[in-house]
Short mmCIF file of C-alpha atoms in Angstrom, two decimals:
data_model
loop_
_atom_site.label_atom_id
_atom_site.label_comp_id
_atom_site.label_asym_id
_atom_site.label_seq_id
_atom_site.Cartn_x
_atom_site.Cartn_y
_atom_site.Cartn_z
CA MET H 34 75.47 61.89 -43.71
CA THR H 35 73.05 61.70 -46.74
CA THR H 36 69.66 63.17 -47.04
CA GLY H 37 67.08 62.15 -49.60
CA SER H 38 63.97 60.35 -50.37
CA LYS H 39 65.62 56.89 -50.47
CA ASP H 40 62.67 54.81 -49.04
CA GLN H 41 60.50 53.52 -51.91
CA SER H 42 57.60 52.81 -49.57
CA SER H 43 57.23 56.51 -48.49
CA PRO H 44 58.03 58.70 -51.62
CA LYS H 45 56.62 61.72 -49.77
CA MET H 46 58.88 61.52 -46.85
CA THR H 47 62.42 62.77 -46.47
CA THR H 48 64.87 60.37 -45.04
CA HIS H 49 68.10 61.15 -43.24
CA TYR H 50 70.96 58.91 -42.53
CA VAL H 51 72.90 60.35 -39.54
CA ASP H 52 76.25 59.42 -37.74
CA LEU H 53 76.29 59.60 -33.98
CA PRO H 54 77.17 61.63 -32.03
CA ALA H 55 74.83 63.73 -34.19
CA SER H 56 76.39 67.05 -35.41
CA ASP H 57 74.39 70.36 -34.93
CA GLU H 58 74.16 70.77 -38.78
CA ALA H 59 72.53 67.22 -39.21
CA ILE H 60 70.00 68.07 -36.47
CA ALA H 61 69.16 71.43 -37.95
CA LYS H 62 67.93 69.62 -41.15
CA PHE H 63 65.32 67.61 -39.28
CA LYS H 64 61.69 68.62 -40.01
CA PRO H 65 58.65 67.09 -38.32
CA GLY H 66 57.57 63.97 -40.19
CA ASP H 67 60.95 63.33 -41.59
CA VAL H 68 62.41 59.80 -41.34
CA VAL H 69 65.83 59.08 -39.58
CA TYR H 70 68.22 56.25 -39.46
CA LEU H 71 71.17 56.37 -37.00
CA SER H 72 74.70 54.80 -36.89
CA GLY H 73 77.03 54.95 -34.10
CA VAL H 74 76.49 54.65 -30.30
CA VAL H 75 73.05 55.19 -28.66
CA TYR H 76 72.49 54.92 -24.96
CA THR H 77 69.37 53.90 -22.93
CA ALA H 78 68.33 55.88 -19.73
CA ARG H 79 65.11 56.06 -18.20
CA GLU H 80 63.47 56.63 -14.65
CA GLY H 81 66.12 54.32 -12.88
CA ILE H 82 69.24 56.31 -14.32
CA TYR H 83 67.66 59.68 -13.98
CA GLN H 84 66.62 58.96 -10.32
CA ARG H 85 70.19 57.93 -9.52
CA VAL H 86 72.12 60.61 -11.26
CA LEU H 87 69.86 63.56 -10.84
CA ALA H 88 67.80 62.82 -7.71
CA GLU H 89 70.52 60.85 -5.74
CA GLY H 90 73.48 62.73 -7.18
CA GLN H 91 75.43 59.49 -7.98
CA THR H 92 78.07 60.10 -10.71
CA LEU H 93 77.93 57.98 -13.92
CA PRO H 94 80.83 55.74 -14.19
CA MET H 95 81.91 57.34 -17.36
CA ASN H 96 82.92 60.94 -17.92
CA ASN H 97 82.84 61.29 -21.76
CA LEU H 98 79.13 60.35 -22.60
CA GLU H 99 78.74 63.28 -24.78
CA VAL H 100 81.83 62.26 -26.82
CA VAL H 101 80.69 58.75 -27.15
CA SER H 102 76.84 59.36 -27.67
CA ASN H 103 74.38 62.16 -27.56
CA ALA H 104 71.38 60.08 -28.25
CA ASN H 105 69.13 58.98 -25.33
CA PHE H 106 66.93 56.13 -26.05
CA HIS H 107 63.88 55.55 -23.59
CA CYS H 108 64.20 51.99 -24.01
CA SER H 109 64.62 48.73 -22.17
CA PRO H 110 65.89 45.92 -24.34
CA ALA H 111 64.84 42.23 -24.28
CA ALA H 112 68.54 41.19 -23.41
CA ALA H 113 70.06 38.26 -21.95
CA PRO H 114 73.72 37.11 -21.36
CA ASP H 115 75.17 35.29 -24.33
CA GLY H 116 77.40 33.08 -22.33
CA LYS H 117 80.47 34.73 -23.95
CA GLY H 118 80.63 37.70 -21.65
CA SER H 119 78.28 39.88 -23.76
CA TYR H 120 74.65 39.98 -24.33
CA ASN H 121 72.17 38.76 -26.84
CA ILE H 122 69.73 41.63 -27.78
CA GLY H 123 66.28 40.34 -29.01
CA GLY H 124 63.81 43.11 -29.64
CA VAL H 125 64.38 46.73 -28.85
CA THR H 126 61.35 48.96 -28.21
CA ALA H 127 60.83 52.36 -26.68
CA THR H 128 58.78 53.25 -23.68
CA ALA H 129 56.57 56.30 -23.37
CA SER H 130 58.62 59.50 -22.88
CA PHE H 131 56.22 61.87 -21.24
CA ARG H 132 56.78 60.18 -17.91
CA PHE H 133 60.34 61.54 -18.01
CA SER H 134 59.42 65.14 -18.60
CA LYS H 135 60.51 66.42 -15.35
CA TRP H 136 64.14 65.16 -15.71
CA MET H 137 64.81 66.35 -19.28
CA ALA H 138 66.19 69.84 -18.61
CA ASP H 139 68.69 68.66 -15.95
CA TRP H 140 69.62 65.54 -18.03
CA LEU H 141 70.28 67.40 -21.18
CA ASP H 142 72.41 70.04 -19.34
CA ALA H 143 74.39 67.14 -17.51
CA THR H 144 75.04 65.12 -20.50
CA GLY H 145 74.89 67.33 -23.69
CA THR H 146 72.41 64.97 -25.08
CA LYS H 147 70.81 66.23 -28.47
CA LEU H 148 68.57 63.35 -29.54
CA VAL H 149 66.00 62.18 -27.34
CA ILE H 150 64.37 58.89 -28.70
CA GLY H 151 61.14 57.32 -27.42
CA LYS H 152 57.47 56.52 -27.70
CA GLY H 153 54.85 59.08 -28.07
CA GLY H 154 56.86 62.25 -27.76
CA MET H 155 56.65 64.85 -25.00
CA PRO H 156 54.38 67.78 -24.31
CA ARG H 157 54.80 70.60 -26.77
CA GLU H 158 55.87 73.21 -24.43
CA ASP H 159 58.85 70.83 -23.42
CA TYR H 160 60.06 71.21 -26.83
CA THR H 161 59.67 75.07 -26.93
CA LYS H 162 61.13 75.38 -23.32
CA ILE H 163 63.46 72.57 -22.84
CA LEU H 164 64.58 70.70 -26.01
CA ALA H 165 64.83 73.51 -28.70
CA PRO H 166 66.71 76.02 -26.52
CA ARG H 167 69.24 73.36 -25.85
CA GLY H 168 69.81 72.26 -29.56
CA ALA H 169 67.86 69.04 -28.97
CA VAL H 170 65.07 67.27 -30.78
CA TYR H 171 62.73 64.41 -30.18
CA LEU H 172 62.69 61.31 -32.54
CA THR H 173 59.88 58.85 -32.19
CA THR H 174 60.01 55.08 -32.75
CA VAL H 175 57.46 53.82 -35.14
CA GLY H 176 54.60 51.61 -34.61
CA TYR H 177 55.41 51.39 -31.79
CA GLY H 178 56.37 47.86 -31.99
CA THR H 179 59.19 47.75 -34.61
CA GLY H 180 61.29 46.01 -31.88
CA ALA H 181 62.76 43.38 -34.58
CA LEU H 182 63.73 46.14 -37.01
CA LEU H 183 65.36 48.02 -34.34
CA GLY H 184 66.95 44.82 -32.80
CA ARG H 185 68.55 44.30 -36.23
CA GLY H 186 70.15 47.77 -36.14
CA VAL H 187 71.85 46.98 -32.93
CA LYS H 188 75.21 45.41 -33.91
CA SER H 189 76.62 44.80 -30.46
CA VAL H 190 76.65 45.89 -26.82
CA LYS H 191 79.46 48.48 -26.19
CA ASP H 192 78.80 48.69 -22.48
CA VAL H 193 76.32 48.19 -19.82
CA ILE H 194 76.29 50.34 -16.60
CA TRP H 195 74.80 49.63 -13.28
CA LEU H 196 73.21 46.22 -14.43
CA ASP H 197 73.40 44.67 -11.18
CA ASP H 198 71.98 47.60 -9.24
CA LEU H 199 69.22 48.43 -11.64
CA GLY H 200 68.33 45.29 -13.56
CA ILE H 201 68.07 44.69 -17.27
CA ALA H 202 65.25 47.14 -17.84
CA GLN H 203 66.63 50.14 -15.97
CA ALA H 204 70.37 49.87 -16.71
CA MET H 205 72.19 52.07 -19.02
CA TRP H 206 72.87 50.00 -22.12
CA LEU H 207 75.21 51.57 -24.71
CA PHE H 208 74.60 49.97 -28.12
CA ASN H 209 76.71 50.06 -31.30
CA VAL H 210 74.04 50.72 -34.01
CA GLU H 211 74.06 50.76 -37.75
CA ASN H 212 71.13 52.12 -39.91
CA PHE H 213 69.14 52.00 -36.68
CA GLY H 214 65.55 52.95 -37.37
CA PRO H 215 63.18 53.99 -38.72
CA PHE H 216 62.44 56.96 -36.38
CA ILE H 217 60.07 59.80 -37.22
CA VAL H 218 61.12 63.42 -36.30
CA ASP H 219 58.55 64.78 -33.73
CA SER H 220 60.12 68.01 -32.76
CA ASP H 221 62.62 70.18 -34.59
CA LEU H 222 64.83 73.09 -33.42
CA GLU H 223 62.04 75.58 -33.61
CA GLY H 224 60.08 73.51 -31.14
CA ASN H 225 57.45 72.27 -33.58
CA SER H 226 55.63 69.13 -32.72
CA LEU H 227 54.22 66.57 -35.25
CA PHE H 228 52.16 64.92 -32.69
CA ALA H 229 50.74 68.05 -31.31
CA ASP H 230 49.93 69.20 -34.94
CA HIS H 231 48.17 65.90 -35.79
CA GLY H 232 46.49 65.97 -32.45
CA ASP H 233 45.00 69.49 -33.22
CA GLN H 234 43.57 68.16 -36.52
CA VAL H 235 42.11 65.07 -34.80
CA ASN H 236 40.52 67.37 -32.18
CA ALA H 237 38.81 69.22 -34.71
CA GLY H 238 36.48 66.39 -35.50
CA ILE H 239 35.85 65.06 -32.00
CA ASP H 240 32.66 67.11 -31.12
CA LYS H 241 30.92 65.69 -34.26
CA LEU H 242 31.56 61.98 -33.07
CA TYR H 243 29.61 62.61 -29.85
CA GLU H 244 26.54 64.31 -31.51
CA GLY H 245 23.39 62.66 -30.62
CA LEU H 246 24.87 60.34 -27.92
CA LYS H 247 23.21 61.19 -24.57
CA PRO H 248 25.41 61.85 -21.61
CA PRO H 249 26.00 59.20 -19.01
CA ALA H 250 23.61 58.96 -15.98
CA LEU H 251 26.46 59.15 -13.38
CA HIS H 252 29.25 61.31 -14.12
CA ARG H 253 32.88 60.42 -12.70
CA TYR H 254 34.32 62.52 -9.96
CA GLY H 255 36.45 65.28 -11.42
CA GLU H 256 35.46 64.32 -14.89
CA THR H 257 36.27 66.79 -17.64
CA ASP H 258 34.35 67.32 -20.91
CA ASN H 259 37.53 68.80 -22.59
CA ARG H 260 38.37 66.19 -24.97
CA GLU H 261 41.31 68.04 -26.33
CA ASP H 262 43.08 67.24 -22.96
CA GLU H 263 45.63 64.45 -23.29
CA VAL H 264 46.04 61.77 -20.68
CA MET H 265 49.83 62.28 -20.54
CA MET X 64 48.62 7.75 -20.67
CA THR X 65 48.66 10.74 -18.34
CA ILE X 66 50.21 14.10 -19.57
CA THR X 67 53.71 14.68 -17.94
CA ILE X 68 54.86 18.09 -16.47
CA ASP X 69 57.81 17.86 -19.03
CA THR X 70 55.34 17.98 -21.89
CA VAL X 71 53.42 20.91 -20.29
CA GLU X 72 56.87 22.69 -19.88
CA GLU X 73 57.80 22.09 -23.54
CA ALA X 74 54.60 23.21 -24.84
CA ALA X 75 54.40 26.35 -22.68
CA TYR X 76 58.00 27.36 -23.63
CA THR X 77 57.21 26.77 -27.46
CA ILE X 78 54.07 29.16 -27.26
CA MET X 79 56.03 31.70 -25.32
CA GLU X 80 58.58 31.75 -28.36
CA LYS X 81 56.02 31.69 -31.01
CA ALA X 82 53.92 34.32 -29.31
CA ALA X 83 56.79 36.79 -29.03
CA ILE X 84 58.05 36.33 -32.61
CA ASP X 85 55.34 35.21 -35.06
CA ILE X 86 52.34 37.61 -35.72
CA PRO X 87 49.14 35.72 -35.93
CA ASP X 88 47.86 35.37 -39.61
CA ASP X 89 44.34 36.65 -38.65
CA TYR X 90 45.87 39.86 -37.33
CA LEU X 91 48.34 40.19 -40.15
CA SER X 92 45.61 39.96 -42.80
CA GLY X 93 43.70 42.50 -40.76
CA ILE X 94 46.64 44.94 -40.88
CA LYS X 95 47.34 44.26 -44.59
CA ALA X 96 43.56 45.13 -45.31
CA MET X 97 43.90 48.33 -43.31
CA VAL X 98 47.09 49.58 -45.24
CA ASP X 99 44.97 49.53 -48.42
CA GLN X 100 42.35 51.78 -46.86
CA GLU X 101 44.55 54.07 -45.09
CA ASP X 102 44.73 57.60 -46.58
CA GLY X 103 47.04 59.29 -43.99
CA ASP X 104 50.60 59.33 -45.29
CA LEU X 105 52.16 59.02 -41.87
CA SER X 106 49.65 56.31 -40.62
CA SER X 107 50.22 54.46 -43.66
CA PHE X 108 54.10 54.66 -43.37
CA VAL X 109 53.73 53.31 -39.85
CA LEU X 110 51.65 50.19 -40.88
CA LYS X 111 54.12 49.45 -43.54
CA ALA X 112 56.96 49.64 -41.23
CA MET X 113 55.09 47.28 -38.93
CA LEU X 114 54.65 44.79 -41.82
CA ASP X 115 58.27 45.01 -42.37
CA ASN X 116 58.80 44.44 -38.65
CA TYR X 117 56.75 41.25 -38.56
CA GLU X 118 58.95 39.82 -41.40
CA ALA X 119 62.15 40.88 -39.57
CA ALA X 120 60.96 39.17 -36.49
CA LYS X 121 60.22 35.92 -38.34
CA GLU X 122 63.45 35.85 -40.34
CA ASP X 123 65.60 36.72 -37.48
CA ARG X 124 63.66 34.63 -34.92
CA ARG X 125 63.61 37.73 -32.53
CA PRO X 126 60.71 39.18 -30.59
CA MET X 127 58.61 41.55 -32.74
CA CYS X 128 58.41 44.00 -29.91
CA ALA X 129 60.86 44.33 -26.96
CA ASP X 130 58.16 45.06 -24.57
CA THR X 131 57.24 41.50 -24.34
CA GLY X 132 54.41 42.55 -22.07
CA LEU X 133 53.24 40.57 -19.02
CA PRO X 134 53.41 37.09 -20.20
CA ARG X 135 50.51 35.04 -19.03
CA TYR X 136 48.59 31.83 -19.61
CA TYR X 137 45.08 30.66 -20.10
CA VAL X 138 44.55 26.88 -19.55
CA LYS X 139 41.55 25.00 -20.85
CA MET X 140 41.43 21.44 -19.41
CA GLY X 141 39.56 18.73 -21.36
CA ASP X 142 37.21 17.10 -18.86
CA ARG X 143 38.93 13.70 -19.67
CA ALA X 144 42.43 14.82 -19.65
CA LYS X 145 44.80 12.89 -17.49
CA LEU X 146 47.46 14.78 -15.81
CA ASP X 147 50.34 13.88 -13.30
CA SER X 148 49.54 16.88 -11.05
CA PHE X 149 47.78 20.19 -11.29
CA VAL X 150 50.37 21.74 -9.09
CA GLY X 151 52.95 20.36 -11.37
CA LEU X 152 51.14 21.98 -14.32
CA ASP X 153 51.44 25.22 -12.73
CA LYS X 154 55.15 24.70 -12.05
CA GLY X 155 55.66 23.70 -15.54
CA LEU X 156 54.23 27.10 -16.65
CA ARG X 157 56.57 28.89 -14.29
CA MET X 158 59.48 26.99 -15.44
CA ALA X 159 58.79 27.80 -19.22
CA THR X 160 58.35 31.44 -18.33
CA GLU X 161 61.75 31.56 -16.61
CA ARG X 162 63.40 29.71 -19.54
CA ALA X 163 61.62 31.78 -22.24
CA THR X 164 62.73 34.96 -20.53
CA ARG X 165 66.27 33.73 -20.66
CA GLU X 166 66.36 32.08 -24.00
CA VAL X 167 64.04 33.90 -26.47
CA PRO X 168 64.85 36.38 -24.69
CA LEU X 169 61.64 38.15 -23.32
CA ARG X 170 62.16 41.36 -21.44
CA PRO X 171 61.78 40.75 -17.67
CA ASN X 172 59.13 43.17 -17.05
CA ARG X 173 57.88 41.90 -13.83
CA VAL X 174 58.62 43.84 -10.65
CA HIS X 175 57.33 44.10 -7.16
CA PRO X 176 54.64 46.83 -7.38
CA LEU X 177 55.96 48.77 -4.37
CA TRP X 178 59.59 47.82 -3.89
CA ARG X 179 60.36 47.37 -7.64
CA THR X 180 62.40 44.34 -6.92
CA GLU X 181 62.70 41.68 -9.62
CA HIS X 182 63.92 38.33 -10.32
CA ASN X 183 64.81 39.01 -14.06
CA ASN X 184 62.56 35.96 -15.01
CA ASN X 185 58.98 37.41 -15.29
CA LEU X 186 57.89 35.48 -12.15
CA GLY X 187 56.94 36.71 -8.78
CA ILE X 188 54.04 37.10 -6.43
CA ASN X 189 50.70 36.38 -8.44
CA ALA X 190 52.81 36.33 -11.57
CA PRO X 191 52.32 34.94 -14.31
CA GLU X 192 48.58 34.92 -14.08
CA VAL X 193 47.02 31.58 -14.95
CA GLU X 194 43.25 31.42 -15.89
CA TRP X 195 41.58 28.06 -15.92
CA SER X 196 38.41 26.79 -17.78
CA PHE X 197 37.08 23.35 -18.70
CA GLU X 198 35.89 21.75 -21.89
CA PRO X 199 33.42 18.73 -21.95
CA ASP X 200 33.96 15.57 -23.93
CA ALA X 201 37.82 16.29 -24.53
CA ASP X 202 40.93 14.54 -23.24
CA TRP X 203 43.34 17.37 -24.22
CA ILE X 204 44.75 20.37 -22.61
CA ASP X 205 44.90 23.69 -24.40
CA ILE X 206 47.51 26.23 -23.15
CA THR X 207 47.35 29.67 -24.44
CA THR X 208 49.84 32.42 -23.74
CA VAL X 209 49.24 36.07 -24.29
CA HIS X 210 51.95 38.90 -24.20
CA LYS X 211 50.26 42.11 -23.77
CA GLY X 212 51.74 45.42 -22.64
CA GLY X 213 50.05 46.82 -19.59
CA LEU X 214 50.11 50.57 -19.26
CA PHE X 215 47.62 52.13 -21.73
CA GLY X 216 44.47 51.55 -23.68
CA SER X 217 42.12 49.69 -21.14
CA ASP X 218 39.60 51.38 -18.92
CA TYR X 219 36.50 50.49 -16.94
CA ARG X 220 33.26 52.25 -16.25
CA MET X 221 30.03 51.51 -14.36
CA LEU X 222 27.22 52.49 -16.71
CA PHE X 223 23.39 52.02 -16.13
CA PRO X 224 20.68 50.36 -18.03
CA GLY X 225 19.41 53.72 -19.15
CA ASP X 226 22.73 54.60 -20.72
CA GLY X 227 22.06 52.04 -23.29
CA ILE X 228 24.17 51.48 -26.46
CA ASP X 229 24.77 55.29 -26.47
CA GLY X 230 26.58 54.92 -23.19
CA ILE X 231 28.66 52.09 -24.62
CA LYS X 232 29.49 54.13 -27.66
CA ARG X 233 30.38 57.14 -25.70
CA PHE X 234 32.74 55.17 -23.34
CA LEU X 235 34.40 53.51 -26.20
CA LEU X 236 35.06 56.73 -27.97
CA ASP X 237 36.32 58.14 -24.73
CA THR X 238 38.96 55.32 -24.32
CA LEU X 239 40.09 55.15 -27.85
CA ILE X 240 40.55 58.93 -28.17
CA ALA X 241 42.09 59.27 -24.70
CA PHE X 242 44.71 56.37 -25.41
CA GLY X 243 44.79 56.78 -29.18
CA LYS X 244 46.58 60.18 -29.00
CA ARG X 245 50.15 59.81 -29.76
CA GLY X 246 49.36 56.16 -30.23
CA LEU X 247 49.75 55.39 -26.60
CA ALA X 248 47.39 52.33 -27.14
CA CYS X 249 49.59 51.03 -30.00
CA GLN X 250 46.60 50.99 -32.35
CA PRO X 251 45.37 49.66 -34.65
CA ALA X 252 44.32 47.18 -32.06
CA ILE X 253 41.83 44.33 -31.59
CA VAL X 254 39.41 46.12 -29.28
CA GLY X 255 37.73 43.92 -26.65
CA VAL X 256 34.59 45.16 -24.99
CA GLY X 257 33.36 43.61 -21.82
CA ILE X 258 29.75 44.21 -20.87
CA GLY X 259 28.22 42.98 -17.57
CA GLY X 260 29.34 40.71 -15.00
CA SER X 261 30.70 42.10 -11.90
CA LYS X 262 33.50 44.69 -11.97
CA ASP X 263 36.26 42.07 -12.03
CA THR X 264 34.51 39.81 -14.52
CA CYS X 265 33.77 42.73 -16.80
CA MET X 266 37.45 43.56 -17.00
CA GLN X 267 38.15 40.00 -17.54
CA LEU X 268 35.69 39.44 -20.27
CA GLY X 269 36.80 42.46 -22.12
CA LYS X 270 40.46 41.31 -21.93
CA GLN X 271 39.69 37.94 -22.92
CA ALA X 272 37.62 39.34 -25.87
CA ALA X 273 40.58 41.22 -27.12
CA CYS X 274 43.31 38.75 -26.63
CA LEU X 275 41.54 35.33 -27.04
CA ARG X 276 39.30 36.10 -30.07
CA VAL X 277 40.66 36.45 -33.49
CA VAL X 278 40.18 39.17 -36.21
CA GLY X 279 37.03 38.36 -38.23
CA ASP X 280 35.30 36.28 -35.39
CA ARG X 281 31.85 37.18 -34.36
CA ASN X 282 29.79 36.80 -31.22
CA PRO X 283 27.19 34.02 -31.76
CA ASP X 284 24.39 36.42 -30.70
CA PRO X 285 23.63 38.23 -34.08
CA LYS X 286 22.57 41.39 -32.37
CA ILE X 287 25.90 41.54 -30.54
CA ALA X 288 27.80 40.67 -33.76
CA GLU X 289 26.05 43.67 -35.33
CA LEU X 290 27.07 45.84 -32.50
CA GLU X 291 30.77 44.63 -33.03
CA ASP X 292 30.49 45.80 -36.55
CA GLU X 293 29.15 49.13 -35.45
CA LEU X 294 31.69 49.85 -32.74
CA LYS X 295 34.53 48.87 -35.14
CA ALA X 296 33.21 51.40 -37.73
CA LEU X 297 32.71 53.91 -34.98
CA GLY X 298 36.37 53.53 -33.80
CA ASN X 299 37.80 53.85 -37.50
CA SER X 300 35.71 57.00 -37.96
CA ILE X 301 37.53 58.89 -35.39
CA GLY X 302 39.83 60.31 -37.80
CA MET X 303 42.93 59.00 -35.89
CA GLY X 304 45.26 56.29 -37.30
CA ALA X 305 48.40 54.45 -36.06
CA MET X 306 50.53 56.53 -33.47
CA GLY X 307 47.66 58.94 -33.30
CA PHE X 308 48.55 60.47 -36.83
CA VAL X 309 45.64 61.66 -38.95
CA GLY X 310 44.13 58.60 -40.55
CA SER X 311 41.47 55.83 -40.20
CA SER X 312 43.43 52.94 -38.72
CA MET X 313 42.25 52.54 -35.23
CA VAL X 314 40.42 49.17 -34.87
CA VAL X 315 41.39 46.02 -36.60
CA ASP X 316 38.42 44.44 -35.21
CA CYS X 317 35.99 44.69 -32.22
CA ASN X 318 35.21 41.64 -30.21
CA ILE X 319 32.41 41.81 -27.46
CA GLU X 320 31.77 39.58 -24.72
CA VAL X 321 28.95 39.65 -22.24
CA GLY X 322 28.21 38.23 -18.64
CA TYR X 323 24.92 38.40 -16.83
CA THR X 324 25.11 41.41 -14.36
CA HIS X 325 23.44 43.17 -11.48
CA THR X 326 19.84 44.31 -12.52
CA GLY X 327 20.67 47.98 -11.65
CA GLY X 328 23.91 48.25 -13.53
CA MET X 329 25.81 47.97 -16.99
CA PRO X 330 29.53 47.76 -16.31
CA VAL X 331 31.53 48.25 -19.50
CA SER X 332 35.25 47.63 -20.03
CA VAL X 333 37.41 48.34 -23.10
CA HIS X 334 40.72 46.81 -23.91
CA THR X 335 43.09 47.24 -26.80
CA PHE X 336 45.44 44.38 -27.98
CA CYS X 337 48.12 46.25 -29.84
CA LEU X 338 50.04 46.31 -33.07
CA SER X 339 52.03 43.42 -31.76
CA SER X 340 49.09 41.22 -30.76
CA ARG X 341 51.00 38.28 -29.40
CA ARG X 342 49.17 35.06 -28.71
CA ALA X 343 49.93 31.33 -29.29
CA THR X 344 48.21 28.25 -28.23
CA ALA X 345 49.35 24.67 -27.77
CA ARG X 346 47.02 21.52 -27.58
CA ILE X 347 48.48 18.72 -25.51
CA HIS X 348 46.83 15.56 -26.79
CA ALA X 349 46.30 12.47 -24.60
CA ASP X 350 49.05 10.59 -26.20
CA GLY X 351 51.43 13.53 -25.17
CA SER X 352 51.88 14.90 -28.73
CA ILE X 353 51.51 18.64 -29.18
CA THR X 354 50.00 20.72 -31.93
CA TYR X 355 50.28 24.56 -32.10
CA ARG X 356 47.88 27.20 -33.43
CA THR X 357 47.09 30.97 -33.24
CA ASP X 358 43.31 30.77 -32.46
CA PRO X 359 42.91 30.06 -28.83
CA GLN X 360 39.35 28.89 -29.30
CA TRP X 361 38.59 30.14 -25.80
CA PHE X 362 35.12 31.11 -26.03
CA THR X 363 33.38 27.74 -26.81
CA PRO X 364 29.69 27.25 -26.63
CA TYR X 365 30.29 25.65 -23.22
CA MET X 366 32.21 28.66 -21.92
CA ARG X 367 29.28 30.90 -22.90
CA ARG X 368 26.58 28.72 -21.45
CA GLU X 369 23.46 30.14 -20.10
CA GLY X 370 21.84 27.35 -18.09
CA ILE X 371 22.85 24.66 -15.53
CA ALA X 372 24.62 22.10 -17.81
#
């Protein structure tokens, strides 16, 4: 692993190149706002997989996931059979992670996953209560549409699990990746959250935006005026 | 000479591929202009990564975003266009959708809303959507596809005449802030605002304003054009940039469409067409030749007509 400011387009940002499975030492160096590229194996898992394994109690047909990969990507690839027994992976883009919040503690415990990768991060308290205590951090995709850059980083499909049962979007894909990224570190091992910090800064200016705008004639049932609330 | 279903299928497949891979020039220019104005380091990093991503997509001929959205079509029929079969045209669009899902590839996003069953080809009940319009004095058929994600960034609200422009501004801020946090709306976006019509028309107008008008376009009503500028500036003054990071890059452009509405109401909808704004248009000419472009030219003077003719 190398660490340094190699990315010329962002001289102010620290970039990490990390081999998977990611070591505890490598993860400990991540700070919110750092940039990360990954090489090794990442796996996809989202509601379909969580539901099957955690709610229905089915056993994942591989018992050494932790040895192969400790990076869970909240993603559904644009994939299609290549006619040669494998798959053509087009674009790769994350899906919003907060929807999977309720599964995270059990999933990290069951699989030893240390990197959770997705779109938009998770609530700040998930980092302090669930991820950080388990030595796990959250990396967010960038954009969120860097599907082509991420697709380039996927060198091949190592395996795909439960494809027939769950379909392309929900199946567990294991990708061999090389310089897969960029990702931005959202949470670190102390439970800090980049998104939450930036949200606080944005929230500080919101009241001023509404100054002088009269309230609507008809309110919505259950409507709140607390604009610091998030929709997630 | 009549336009054949094979031609329709070829045109529809090609725009599916172009939409998924090639960022439209108007949007690209808009983002490049925003990079120059963005002071937030993280927001600026994100925009530059997106510019790299558009290049990678073009070079590799792979989709710029793996969430290829809910592919759909807008068809504008020239009044004098001759076609083998209308049902056949519809079938051509479905065949092209299936093939594009397999060959581009697009992500098969479409599932049954309740049973979550899928055909892995982006087809199903009432899917893909096809919207129709007509154009006088023309013998061509325009087919536009839009690939837009569907979960965040759009909202609808019934406002009232007394709420006025203040009400529209307030609702725009509500929507952009709510969905802009953490960048759920995948901003900076082309923001479409629908004002008026009935509830469903209001949603439709706002969505078409976001997806079928280009960056830099202005509504022909000068006062509405002024409001477009004003709402764009308002969105970019929130203090939020790409991914919800501190910055100013929220709205690449704002397009407003209006429709005559109930005398007691002023329904408003807001739609955000994301950092991977994917649209492409094919024109099938009367001789069967096909030309491609990225400006759908959907809102023609005829489309916005006020009177009988």
